[in-house]
Tab-separated table of C-alpha atoms in Angstrom:
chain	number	residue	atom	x	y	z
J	1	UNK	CA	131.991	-186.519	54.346
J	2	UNK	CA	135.463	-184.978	55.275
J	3	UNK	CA	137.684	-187.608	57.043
J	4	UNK	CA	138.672	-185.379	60.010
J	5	UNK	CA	140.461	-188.013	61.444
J	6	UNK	CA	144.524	-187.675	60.260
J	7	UNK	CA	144.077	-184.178	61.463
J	8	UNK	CA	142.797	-185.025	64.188
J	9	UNK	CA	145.550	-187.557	64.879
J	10	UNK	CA	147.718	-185.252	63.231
J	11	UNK	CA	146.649	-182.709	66.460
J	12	UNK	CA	146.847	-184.778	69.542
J	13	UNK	CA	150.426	-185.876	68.587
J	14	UNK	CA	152.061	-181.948	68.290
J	15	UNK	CA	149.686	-180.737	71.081
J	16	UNK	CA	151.530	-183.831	73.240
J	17	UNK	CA	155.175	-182.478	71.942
J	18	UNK	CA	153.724	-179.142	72.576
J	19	UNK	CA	152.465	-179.412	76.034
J	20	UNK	CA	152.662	-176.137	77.982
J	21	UNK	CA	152.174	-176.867	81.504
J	22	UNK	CA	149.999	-173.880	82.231
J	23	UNK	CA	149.109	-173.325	85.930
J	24	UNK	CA	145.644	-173.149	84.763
J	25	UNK	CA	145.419	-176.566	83.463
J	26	UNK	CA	145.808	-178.115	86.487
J	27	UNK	CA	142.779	-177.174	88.134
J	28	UNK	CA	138.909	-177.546	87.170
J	29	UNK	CA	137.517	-175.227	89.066
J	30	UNK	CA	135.215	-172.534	86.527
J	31	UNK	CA	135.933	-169.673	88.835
J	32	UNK	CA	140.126	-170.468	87.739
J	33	UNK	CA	139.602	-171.390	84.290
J	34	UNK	CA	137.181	-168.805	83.811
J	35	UNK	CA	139.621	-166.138	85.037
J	36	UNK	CA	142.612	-167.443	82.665
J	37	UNK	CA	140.495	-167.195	79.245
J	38	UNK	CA	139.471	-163.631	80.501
J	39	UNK	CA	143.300	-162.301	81.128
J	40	UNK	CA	144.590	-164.242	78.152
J	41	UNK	CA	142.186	-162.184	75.966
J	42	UNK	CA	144.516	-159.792	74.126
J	43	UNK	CA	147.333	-160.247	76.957
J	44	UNK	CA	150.538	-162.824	76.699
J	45	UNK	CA	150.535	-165.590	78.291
J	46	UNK	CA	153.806	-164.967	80.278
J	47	UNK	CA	152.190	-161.816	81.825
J	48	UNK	CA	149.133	-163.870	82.871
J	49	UNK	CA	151.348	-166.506	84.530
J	50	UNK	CA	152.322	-164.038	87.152
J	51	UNK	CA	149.166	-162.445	87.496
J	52	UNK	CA	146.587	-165.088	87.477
J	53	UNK	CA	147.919	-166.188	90.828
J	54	UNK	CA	148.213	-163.013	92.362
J	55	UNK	CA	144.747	-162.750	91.428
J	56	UNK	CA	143.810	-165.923	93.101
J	57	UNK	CA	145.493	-164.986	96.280
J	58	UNK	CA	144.049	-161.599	96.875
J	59	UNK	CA	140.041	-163.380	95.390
J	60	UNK	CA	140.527	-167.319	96.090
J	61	UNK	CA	136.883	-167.454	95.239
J	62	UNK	CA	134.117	-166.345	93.279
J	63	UNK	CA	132.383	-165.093	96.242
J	64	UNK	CA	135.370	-162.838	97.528
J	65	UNK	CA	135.296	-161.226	94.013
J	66	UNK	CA	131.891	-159.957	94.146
J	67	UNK	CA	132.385	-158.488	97.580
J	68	UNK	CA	135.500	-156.987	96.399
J	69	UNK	CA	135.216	-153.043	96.467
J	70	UNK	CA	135.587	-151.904	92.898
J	71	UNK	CA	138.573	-149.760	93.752
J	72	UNK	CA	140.513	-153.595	94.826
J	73	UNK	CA	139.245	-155.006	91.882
J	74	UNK	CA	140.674	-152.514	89.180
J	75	UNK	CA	143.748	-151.668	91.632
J	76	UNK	CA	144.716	-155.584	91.273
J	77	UNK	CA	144.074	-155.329	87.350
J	78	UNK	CA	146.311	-152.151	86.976
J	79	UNK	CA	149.140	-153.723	83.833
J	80	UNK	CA	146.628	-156.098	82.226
J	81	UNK	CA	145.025	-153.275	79.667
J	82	UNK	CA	141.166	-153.263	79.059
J	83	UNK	CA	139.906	-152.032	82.734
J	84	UNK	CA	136.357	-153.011	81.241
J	85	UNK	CA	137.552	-156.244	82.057
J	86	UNK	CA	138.067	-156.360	85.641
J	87	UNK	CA	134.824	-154.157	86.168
J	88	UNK	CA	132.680	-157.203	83.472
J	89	UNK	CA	134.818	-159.772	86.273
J	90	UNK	CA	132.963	-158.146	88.927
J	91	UNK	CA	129.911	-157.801	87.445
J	92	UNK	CA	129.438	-161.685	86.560
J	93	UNK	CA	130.968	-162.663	90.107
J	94	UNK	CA	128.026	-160.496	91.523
J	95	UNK	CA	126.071	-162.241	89.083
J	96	UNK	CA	127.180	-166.192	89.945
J	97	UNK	CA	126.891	-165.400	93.491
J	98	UNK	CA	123.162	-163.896	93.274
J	99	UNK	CA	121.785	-166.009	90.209
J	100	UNK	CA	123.855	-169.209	90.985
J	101	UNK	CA	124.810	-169.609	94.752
J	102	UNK	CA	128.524	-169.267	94.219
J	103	UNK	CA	128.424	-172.035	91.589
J	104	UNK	CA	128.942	-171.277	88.298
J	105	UNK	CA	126.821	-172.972	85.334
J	106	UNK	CA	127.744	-174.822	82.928
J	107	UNK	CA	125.165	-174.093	80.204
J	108	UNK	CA	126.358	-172.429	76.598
J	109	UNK	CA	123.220	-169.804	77.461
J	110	UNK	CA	124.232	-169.007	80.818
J	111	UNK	CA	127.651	-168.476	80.288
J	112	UNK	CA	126.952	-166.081	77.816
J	113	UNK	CA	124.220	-164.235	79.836
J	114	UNK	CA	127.164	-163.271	82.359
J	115	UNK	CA	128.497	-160.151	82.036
J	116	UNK	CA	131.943	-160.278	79.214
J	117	UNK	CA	131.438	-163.770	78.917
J	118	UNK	CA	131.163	-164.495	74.885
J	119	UNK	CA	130.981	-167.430	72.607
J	120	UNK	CA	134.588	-168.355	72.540
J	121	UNK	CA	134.879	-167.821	76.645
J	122	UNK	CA	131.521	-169.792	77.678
J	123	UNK	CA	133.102	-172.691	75.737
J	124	UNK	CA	136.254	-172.500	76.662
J	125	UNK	CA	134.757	-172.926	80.160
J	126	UNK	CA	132.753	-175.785	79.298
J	127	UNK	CA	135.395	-177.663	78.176
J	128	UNK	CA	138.536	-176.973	80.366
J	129	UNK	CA	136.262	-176.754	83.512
J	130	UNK	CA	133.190	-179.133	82.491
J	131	UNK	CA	134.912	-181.493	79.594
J	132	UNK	CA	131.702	-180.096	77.289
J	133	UNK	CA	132.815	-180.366	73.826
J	134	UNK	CA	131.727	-177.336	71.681
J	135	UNK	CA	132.574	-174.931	68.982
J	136	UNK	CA	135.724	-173.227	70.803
J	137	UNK	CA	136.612	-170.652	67.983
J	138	UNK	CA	139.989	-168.815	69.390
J	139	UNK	CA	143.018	-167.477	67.860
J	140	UNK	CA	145.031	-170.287	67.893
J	141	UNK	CA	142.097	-172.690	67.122
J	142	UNK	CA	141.324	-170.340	63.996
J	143	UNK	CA	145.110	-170.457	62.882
J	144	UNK	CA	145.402	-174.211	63.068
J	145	UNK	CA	142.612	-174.478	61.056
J	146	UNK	CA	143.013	-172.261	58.511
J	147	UNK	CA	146.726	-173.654	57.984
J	148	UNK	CA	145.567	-176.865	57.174
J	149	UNK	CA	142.005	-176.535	55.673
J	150	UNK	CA	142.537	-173.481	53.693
J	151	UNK	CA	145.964	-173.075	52.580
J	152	UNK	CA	146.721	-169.525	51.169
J	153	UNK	CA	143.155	-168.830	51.117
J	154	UNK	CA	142.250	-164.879	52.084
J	155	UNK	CA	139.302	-163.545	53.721
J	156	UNK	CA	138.045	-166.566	55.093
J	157	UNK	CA	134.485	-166.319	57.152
J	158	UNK	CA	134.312	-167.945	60.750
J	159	UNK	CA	130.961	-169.601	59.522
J	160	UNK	CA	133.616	-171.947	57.033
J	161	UNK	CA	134.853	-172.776	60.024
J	162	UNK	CA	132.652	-173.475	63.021
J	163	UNK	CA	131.422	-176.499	61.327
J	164	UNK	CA	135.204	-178.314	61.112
J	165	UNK	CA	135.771	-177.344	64.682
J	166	UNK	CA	132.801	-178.794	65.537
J	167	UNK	CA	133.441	-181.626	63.976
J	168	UNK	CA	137.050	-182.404	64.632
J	169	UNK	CA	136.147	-181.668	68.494
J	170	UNK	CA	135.647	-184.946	70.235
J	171	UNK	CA	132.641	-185.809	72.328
J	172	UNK	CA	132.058	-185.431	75.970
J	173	UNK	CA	132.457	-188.572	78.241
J	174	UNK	CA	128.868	-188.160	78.936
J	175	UNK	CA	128.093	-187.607	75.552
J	176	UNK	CA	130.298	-190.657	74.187
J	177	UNK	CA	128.843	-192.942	76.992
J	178	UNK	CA	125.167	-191.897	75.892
J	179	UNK	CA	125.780	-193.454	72.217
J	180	UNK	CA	123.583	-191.342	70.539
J	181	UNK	CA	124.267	-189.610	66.999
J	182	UNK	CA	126.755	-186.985	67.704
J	183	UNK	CA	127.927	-183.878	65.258
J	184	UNK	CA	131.258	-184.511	66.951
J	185	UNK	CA	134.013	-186.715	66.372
J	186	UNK	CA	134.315	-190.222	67.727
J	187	UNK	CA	137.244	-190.227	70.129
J	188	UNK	CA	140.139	-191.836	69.382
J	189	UNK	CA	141.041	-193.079	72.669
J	190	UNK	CA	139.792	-192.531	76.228
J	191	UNK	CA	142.045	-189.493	77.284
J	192	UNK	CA	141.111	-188.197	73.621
J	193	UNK	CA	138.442	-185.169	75.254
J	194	UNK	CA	137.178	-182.125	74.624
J	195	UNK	CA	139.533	-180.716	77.746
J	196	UNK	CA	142.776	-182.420	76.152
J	197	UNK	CA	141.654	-181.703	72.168
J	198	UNK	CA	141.494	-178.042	72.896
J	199	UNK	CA	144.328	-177.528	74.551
J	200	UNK	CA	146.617	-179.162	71.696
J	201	UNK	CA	144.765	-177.115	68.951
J	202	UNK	CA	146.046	-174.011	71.547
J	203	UNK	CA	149.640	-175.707	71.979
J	204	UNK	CA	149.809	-176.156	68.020
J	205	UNK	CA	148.365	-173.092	67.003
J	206	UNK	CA	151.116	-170.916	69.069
J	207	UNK	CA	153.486	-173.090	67.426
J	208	UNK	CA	152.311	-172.604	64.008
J	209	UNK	CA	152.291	-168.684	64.885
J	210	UNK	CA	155.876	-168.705	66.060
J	211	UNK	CA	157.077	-170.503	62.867
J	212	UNK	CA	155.207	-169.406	60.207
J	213	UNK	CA	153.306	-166.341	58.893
J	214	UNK	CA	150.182	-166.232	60.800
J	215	UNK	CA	147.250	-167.691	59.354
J	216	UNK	CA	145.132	-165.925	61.409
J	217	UNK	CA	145.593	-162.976	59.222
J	218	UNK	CA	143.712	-164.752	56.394
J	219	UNK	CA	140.577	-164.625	58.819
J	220	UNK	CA	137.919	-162.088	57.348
J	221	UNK	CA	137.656	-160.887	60.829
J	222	UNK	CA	141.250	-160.370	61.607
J	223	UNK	CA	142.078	-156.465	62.779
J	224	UNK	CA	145.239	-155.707	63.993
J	225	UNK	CA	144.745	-153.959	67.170
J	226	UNK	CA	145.467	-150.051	67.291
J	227	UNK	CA	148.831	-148.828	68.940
J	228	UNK	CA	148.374	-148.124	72.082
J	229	UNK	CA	151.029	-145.327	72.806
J	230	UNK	CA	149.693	-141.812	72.598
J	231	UNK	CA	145.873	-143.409	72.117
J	232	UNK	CA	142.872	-142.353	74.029
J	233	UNK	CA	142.760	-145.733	75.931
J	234	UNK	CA	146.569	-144.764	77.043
J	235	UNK	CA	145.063	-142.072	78.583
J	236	UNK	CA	142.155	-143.618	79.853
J	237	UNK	CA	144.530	-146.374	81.985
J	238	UNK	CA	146.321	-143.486	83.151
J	239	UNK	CA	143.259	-141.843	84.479
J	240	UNK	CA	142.288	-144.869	86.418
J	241	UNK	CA	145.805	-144.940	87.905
J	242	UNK	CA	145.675	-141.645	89.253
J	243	UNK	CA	142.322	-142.073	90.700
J	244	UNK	CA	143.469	-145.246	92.179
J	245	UNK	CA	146.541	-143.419	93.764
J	246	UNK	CA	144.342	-140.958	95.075
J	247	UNK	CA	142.301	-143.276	96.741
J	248	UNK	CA	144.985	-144.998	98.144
J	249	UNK	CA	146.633	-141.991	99.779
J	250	UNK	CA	143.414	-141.006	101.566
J	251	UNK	CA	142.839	-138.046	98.959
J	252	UNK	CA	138.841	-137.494	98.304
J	253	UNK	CA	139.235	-137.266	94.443
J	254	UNK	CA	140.607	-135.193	92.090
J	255	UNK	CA	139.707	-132.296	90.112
J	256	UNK	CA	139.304	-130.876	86.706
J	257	UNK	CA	142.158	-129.405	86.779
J	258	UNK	CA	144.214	-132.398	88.725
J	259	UNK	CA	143.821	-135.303	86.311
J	260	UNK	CA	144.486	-132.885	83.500
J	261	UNK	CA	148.115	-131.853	84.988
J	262	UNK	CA	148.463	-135.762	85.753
J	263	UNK	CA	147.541	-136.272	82.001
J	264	UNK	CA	149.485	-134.043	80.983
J	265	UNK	CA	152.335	-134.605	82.786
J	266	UNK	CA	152.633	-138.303	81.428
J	267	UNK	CA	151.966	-136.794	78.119
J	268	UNK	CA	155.276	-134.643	78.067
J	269	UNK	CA	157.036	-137.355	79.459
J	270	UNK	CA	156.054	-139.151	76.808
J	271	UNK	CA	157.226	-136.618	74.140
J	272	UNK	CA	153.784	-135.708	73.275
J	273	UNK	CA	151.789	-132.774	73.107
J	274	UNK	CA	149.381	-131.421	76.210
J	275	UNK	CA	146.015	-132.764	76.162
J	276	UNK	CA	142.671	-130.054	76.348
J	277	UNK	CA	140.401	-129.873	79.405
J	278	UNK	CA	137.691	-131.007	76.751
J	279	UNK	CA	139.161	-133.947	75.851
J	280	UNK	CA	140.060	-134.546	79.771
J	281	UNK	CA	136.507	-134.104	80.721
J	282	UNK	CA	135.181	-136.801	78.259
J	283	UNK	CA	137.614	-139.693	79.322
J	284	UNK	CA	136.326	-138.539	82.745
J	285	UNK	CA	132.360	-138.597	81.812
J	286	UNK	CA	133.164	-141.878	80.021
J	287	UNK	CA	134.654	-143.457	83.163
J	288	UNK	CA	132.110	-142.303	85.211
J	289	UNK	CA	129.173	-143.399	82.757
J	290	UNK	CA	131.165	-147.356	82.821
J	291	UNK	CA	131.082	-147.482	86.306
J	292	UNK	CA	134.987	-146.532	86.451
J	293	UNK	CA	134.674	-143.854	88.510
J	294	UNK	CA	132.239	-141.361	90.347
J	295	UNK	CA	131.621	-137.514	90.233
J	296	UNK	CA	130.572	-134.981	92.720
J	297	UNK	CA	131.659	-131.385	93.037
J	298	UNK	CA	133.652	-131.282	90.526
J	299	UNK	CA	135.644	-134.310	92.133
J	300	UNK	CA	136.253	-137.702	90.528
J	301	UNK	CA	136.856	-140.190	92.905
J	302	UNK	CA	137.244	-144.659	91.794
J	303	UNK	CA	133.556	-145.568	92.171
């Protein structure tokens, strides 16, 4: 059996040197937590410092979220990317609210039966919020890992390594004080948790990105994510922009014709070429098929 325990030792001592004292770590409230892995999906971290907060002011609570008209929702997203996000935010608010009484759960399966909730954010719930120790398989998790258990080593399949971050993930207090046969490690000390152990594999791993070439890249599943300039889902954010202006200056909707001069407009500003009412109208029937927005005589209006 691998002895998991100089890494682990190894670990704890850069994530201490490390430390990022993250506005989010100083809370353990799920709703918080919950709403930091979300924005820190695909988004740096020194954009989410600013708007995590704002976020909290304008829905302190689960509960204010789901009553939240869509239009606030998505307006107070507007410069995070990914709309589907705010409108999957919504959706699992809703769904805590209705399903859980404003609390949320803290099972792996429930989690992940809210809406954009997947493996790597149910557990990174459990274990900031809950102290649950689990199988949190992130970026910076995956690069720390890779760097030191499969040096130079290409294509490398998450199943090689969900079993050593299960195993180098340190049990529970509930599970340690139970004494029963665990598939995780042993702590090393009593502030040695699942909480703390993640958070220096996070600390590390952003190190180890900043300093070396990124391991990550040796995942199988690594993509590097499409420019964003020019692309449809440029377009699409601009869309939702518009719609939200309109909204906001007492304007029913817009037309056809509207979003397509808007779109078009950006375009040339841009430096790129005019966009055709075709192409228009499926960002539009696209929006209005996610929930984005809503159509009705030939008006599109935020839903």
């Amino acid at each position: 059996m691998l002895d998991v325990d100089p890494f682990r030792t190894l670990v704890r001592a850069e994530g201490a040197r490390l430390y990022r004292d993250l506005p989010w770590r100083n809370t353990r409230d799920p709703y918080g937590i919950w709403l930091s892995e979300v924005m820190l999906q695909q988004t740096q971290v020194a954009r989410v410092l600013t708007r995590w907060e704002e976020w909290l002011d304008r829905f302190p609570t689960v509960e204010a979220l789901a009553a939240a008209p869509v239009s606030d929702v998505l307006a107070a997203w507007q410069g995070m990317g990914y709309n589907r996000r705010a409108l999957a935010l919504k959706s699992a608010a809703e769904m805590v609210r209705d399903t859980y009484d404003g609390v949320f759960p803290s099972g792996l399966r429930e989690l992940k039966a809210l809406p954009g909730i997947g493996p790597a954010t149910a557990q990174g719930i459990r274990a900031f919020a809950f102290d649950l120790p689990g199988v949190y398989l992130e970026t910076n998790v995956r690069t720390v890992v890779l760097h030191h258990f499969f040096p130079d080593v290409p294509a490398v399949p998450d199943r090689e390594l969900v079993p050593l971050v299960e195993a180098t993930c340190p049990q529970g207090p509930s599970e340690r004080d139970a004494g029963e046969p665990s598939c995780h490690a042993a702590p090393q000390d009593a502030s040695d948790t699942p909480r703390a152990w993640y958070y220096a594999m996070l600390d590390y791993g952003a190190y180890l990105k900043k300093t070396i070439p990124n391991p990550s890249r040796r995942s199988s599943g690594y993509t590097r994510q499409s420019k964003f300039e020019g692309s449809r889902r440029q377009k699409r954010a601009h869309i939702v922009r518009m719609l939200l202006d309109a909204q906001a200056a007492g304007a029913p909707g817009l037309s056809l014709d509207e979003v397509r001069s808007g779109v078009n407009d950006f375009e040339h500003a841009g430096g790129r070429e005019a966009v055709a009412a075709d192409e228009v109208a499926s960002i539009l029937a696209d929006l209005t098929r996610e929930g984005f927005a809503a159509a009705g005589d030939g008006i599109w209006s935020i839903a």
